[in-house]
């Protein structure tokens, strides 16, 4: 059941900003990072999601990303992604910021998506930064290289790496200027993304969390709903329209 206060606040909202994490893609079949069957259980992040690990063992990192790319190719957006597409046209101003690299928001039809951590569908040359999107399954060969000879890496943000400047600036601005903030399917432990709900709250926004488990946001959220985003988001859209 969606709390009446959430609907009343949303009905008068002018600028709505949404931060999503791996949880919104879970119902599509994309493994999250920190859940019981999370990616970090099978693999250790320090061995995979950082640049030194990549330069030490590029094949291992490439295999990990190709494993995730394969999963993403075979799945589709879920009702949570589609509910956010409907919200985009319902609210006067709507900002969608994602930590996810799976591109599912765009595949669902969301138009302006801010990708804080890059996108697994793109590769980038470590030497000349050229971007490419061909699908490079290794099947036993060496790690793919760019025409300039540099190694190709997934175009995602690893630990210890700066987020794309324009993405993080847009995200800060959208969190500062909104009057309604949704945090959906994120454990809120990875910075600077996890600071966005705090910034929204400090700037007077009504903060709503939708997550299966409590997170550091729960303590200051105006409303925190324990539930699946694929179920809760369509209920919110239904109550609004
Ligand atoms: C940086 C790679 C400058 C891409 C990832 C303070 C300020 C700045 C930096 C730091 C800081 N403190 C520490 C740092 C360093 C670090 C950091 O935050 N470490 C943490 C772990 C302490 N941050 C960085 O390095 C960032 N860079 O700031 O550069 C700098 C550099 C050095 C030193 C200082 C500053 C870079 C961060 C990006 C890292 N890249 N991945 C990839 O391969 O995907 S992080 C990884 O975690 C993913 O990208 C993911 O996006 C991110 C967050 O995870 P979540 O999306 O929240 O997923 P998770 O599984 O954790 O949670 C899912 C939730 O959903 C759960 O709570 C679950 O209950 C819920 N759920 C599940 N199913 C559902 C559901 N909810 C609803 N419905 C469901 N059906
Ligand atoms: Zn190159």
mmCIF file of C-alpha atoms in Angstrom, residues 15-122:
data_model
loop_
_atom_site.group_PDB
_atom_site.id
_atom_site.type_symbol
_atom_site.label_atom_id
_atom_site.label_comp_id
_atom_site.label_asym_id
_atom_site.label_seq_id
_atom_site.Cartn_x
_atom_site.Cartn_y
_atom_site.Cartn_z
ATOM 1 C CA UNK A 15 11.246 18.867 -9.865
ATOM 2 C CA UNK A 16 11.632 15.136 -9.247
ATOM 3 C CA UNK A 17 15.068 13.495 -9.131
ATOM 4 C CA UNK A 18 15.559 9.720 -9.045
ATOM 5 C CA UNK A 19 18.726 7.783 -8.123
ATOM 6 C CA UNK A 20 18.692 4.106 -9.067
ATOM 7 C CA UNK A 21 21.043 1.272 -8.164
ATOM 8 C CA UNK A 22 21.410 -2.400 -9.023
ATOM 9 C CA UNK A 23 18.175 -3.239 -7.177
ATOM 10 C CA UNK A 24 15.978 -1.798 -9.935
ATOM 11 C CA UNK A 25 17.506 -4.262 -12.414
ATOM 12 C CA UNK A 26 17.353 -7.268 -10.066
ATOM 13 C CA UNK A 27 13.834 -8.264 -11.207
ATOM 14 C CA UNK A 28 15.124 -8.311 -14.774
ATOM 15 C CA UNK A 29 17.667 -10.931 -13.735
ATOM 16 C CA UNK A 30 20.779 -8.734 -13.390
ATOM 17 C CA UNK A 31 22.703 -9.810 -10.264
ATOM 18 C CA UNK A 32 23.189 -7.041 -7.685
ATOM 19 C CA UNK A 33 26.555 -6.384 -6.054
ATOM 20 C CA UNK A 34 26.012 -6.860 -2.360
ATOM 21 C CA UNK A 35 22.972 -9.097 -2.012
ATOM 22 C CA UNK A 36 23.161 -12.767 -0.953
ATOM 23 C CA UNK A 37 23.809 -13.904 -4.557
ATOM 24 C CA UNK A 38 25.568 -10.619 -5.343
ATOM 25 C CA UNK A 39 28.466 -10.305 -7.754
ATOM 26 C CA UNK A 40 30.894 -9.481 -4.982
ATOM 27 C CA UNK A 41 30.138 -12.848 -3.359
ATOM 28 C CA UNK A 42 31.581 -14.763 -6.295
ATOM 29 C CA UNK A 43 34.234 -12.235 -7.231
ATOM 30 C CA UNK A 44 36.195 -9.841 -5.004
ATOM 31 C CA UNK A 45 35.799 -6.205 -6.095
ATOM 32 C CA UNK A 46 39.451 -5.405 -5.418
ATOM 33 C CA UNK A 47 40.338 -8.024 -8.021
ATOM 34 C CA UNK A 48 37.967 -6.752 -10.627
ATOM 35 C CA UNK A 49 36.497 -3.264 -10.427
ATOM 36 C CA UNK A 50 39.728 -1.248 -10.300
ATOM 37 C CA UNK A 51 42.333 -0.182 -12.820
ATOM 38 C CA UNK A 52 45.370 -1.878 -11.235
ATOM 39 C CA UNK A 53 43.496 -5.182 -11.159
ATOM 40 C CA UNK A 54 42.728 -4.707 -14.838
ATOM 41 C CA UNK A 55 46.342 -3.974 -15.798
ATOM 42 C CA UNK A 56 47.484 -6.922 -13.680
ATOM 43 C CA UNK A 57 45.019 -9.363 -15.185
ATOM 44 C CA UNK A 58 43.066 -7.862 -18.100
ATOM 45 C CA UNK A 59 41.766 -11.255 -19.276
ATOM 46 C CA UNK A 60 40.091 -11.951 -15.900
ATOM 47 C CA UNK A 61 38.435 -8.538 -15.843
ATOM 48 C CA UNK A 62 37.311 -8.922 -19.470
ATOM 49 C CA UNK A 63 35.828 -12.339 -18.693
ATOM 50 C CA UNK A 64 33.900 -10.822 -15.781
ATOM 51 C CA UNK A 65 32.485 -8.036 -17.885
ATOM 52 C CA UNK A 66 31.640 -10.383 -20.764
ATOM 53 C CA UNK A 67 29.846 -12.629 -18.250
ATOM 54 C CA UNK A 68 27.771 -9.618 -17.166
ATOM 55 C CA UNK A 69 27.273 -8.400 -20.775
ATOM 56 C CA UNK A 70 25.919 -11.834 -21.719
ATOM 57 C CA UNK A 71 23.371 -11.692 -18.883
ATOM 58 C CA UNK A 72 22.313 -8.182 -19.890
ATOM 59 C CA UNK A 73 21.922 -9.159 -23.569
ATOM 60 C CA UNK A 74 19.475 -11.926 -22.623
ATOM 61 C CA UNK A 75 17.207 -9.910 -20.318
ATOM 62 C CA UNK A 76 14.867 -6.946 -20.674
ATOM 63 C CA UNK A 77 13.777 -3.963 -18.610
ATOM 64 C CA UNK A 78 11.170 -4.676 -15.924
ATOM 65 C CA UNK A 79 8.013 -2.879 -14.749
ATOM 66 C CA UNK A 80 10.107 -0.677 -12.450
ATOM 67 C CA UNK A 81 12.061 0.719 -15.418
ATOM 68 C CA UNK A 82 8.838 1.261 -17.365
ATOM 69 C CA UNK A 83 7.160 3.027 -14.418
ATOM 70 C CA UNK A 84 10.042 5.536 -14.414
ATOM 71 C CA UNK A 85 9.456 6.145 -18.132
ATOM 72 C CA UNK A 86 5.850 7.079 -17.290
ATOM 73 C CA UNK A 87 7.008 9.342 -14.436
ATOM 74 C CA UNK A 88 9.314 11.158 -16.875
ATOM 75 C CA UNK A 89 6.292 12.512 -18.762
ATOM 76 C CA UNK A 90 4.097 12.980 -15.661
ATOM 77 C CA UNK A 91 6.278 15.404 -13.676
ATOM 78 C CA UNK A 92 7.058 18.978 -14.853
ATOM 79 C CA UNK A 93 10.789 18.297 -14.516
ATOM 80 C CA UNK A 94 12.229 14.777 -14.080
ATOM 81 C CA UNK A 95 15.912 13.835 -13.621
ATOM 82 C CA UNK A 96 16.958 10.159 -13.790
ATOM 83 C CA UNK A 97 20.406 9.395 -12.383
ATOM 84 C CA UNK A 98 21.667 5.822 -12.368
ATOM 85 C CA UNK A 99 24.631 3.998 -10.875
ATOM 86 C CA UNK A 100 23.859 1.068 -13.155
ATOM 87 C CA UNK A 101 25.930 0.321 -16.226
ATOM 88 C CA UNK A 102 23.380 -2.041 -17.843
ATOM 89 C CA UNK A 103 21.623 0.499 -20.080
ATOM 90 C CA UNK A 104 18.186 -0.874 -19.110
ATOM 91 C CA UNK A 105 16.686 2.569 -18.417
ATOM 92 C CA UNK A 106 17.443 3.631 -21.998
ATOM 93 C CA UNK A 107 16.124 0.323 -23.362
ATOM 94 C CA UNK A 108 12.874 0.894 -21.419
ATOM 95 C CA UNK A 109 12.498 4.302 -23.112
ATOM 96 C CA UNK A 110 13.832 6.764 -20.514
ATOM 97 C CA UNK A 111 15.133 9.709 -22.494
ATOM 98 C CA UNK A 112 17.686 11.700 -20.487
ATOM 99 C CA UNK A 113 19.543 9.224 -18.281
ATOM 100 C CA UNK A 114 22.622 10.371 -16.331
ATOM 101 C CA UNK A 115 25.017 7.397 -16.075
ATOM 102 C CA UNK A 116 27.302 8.024 -13.077
ATOM 103 C CA UNK A 117 29.357 4.852 -13.509
ATOM 104 C CA UNK A 118 29.503 4.557 -17.290
ATOM 105 C CA UNK A 119 27.990 1.877 -19.501
ATOM 106 C CA UNK A 120 29.042 -1.761 -19.936
ATOM 107 C CA UNK A 121 28.016 -1.655 -23.613
ATOM 108 C CA UNK A 122 30.917 0.699 -24.461
#
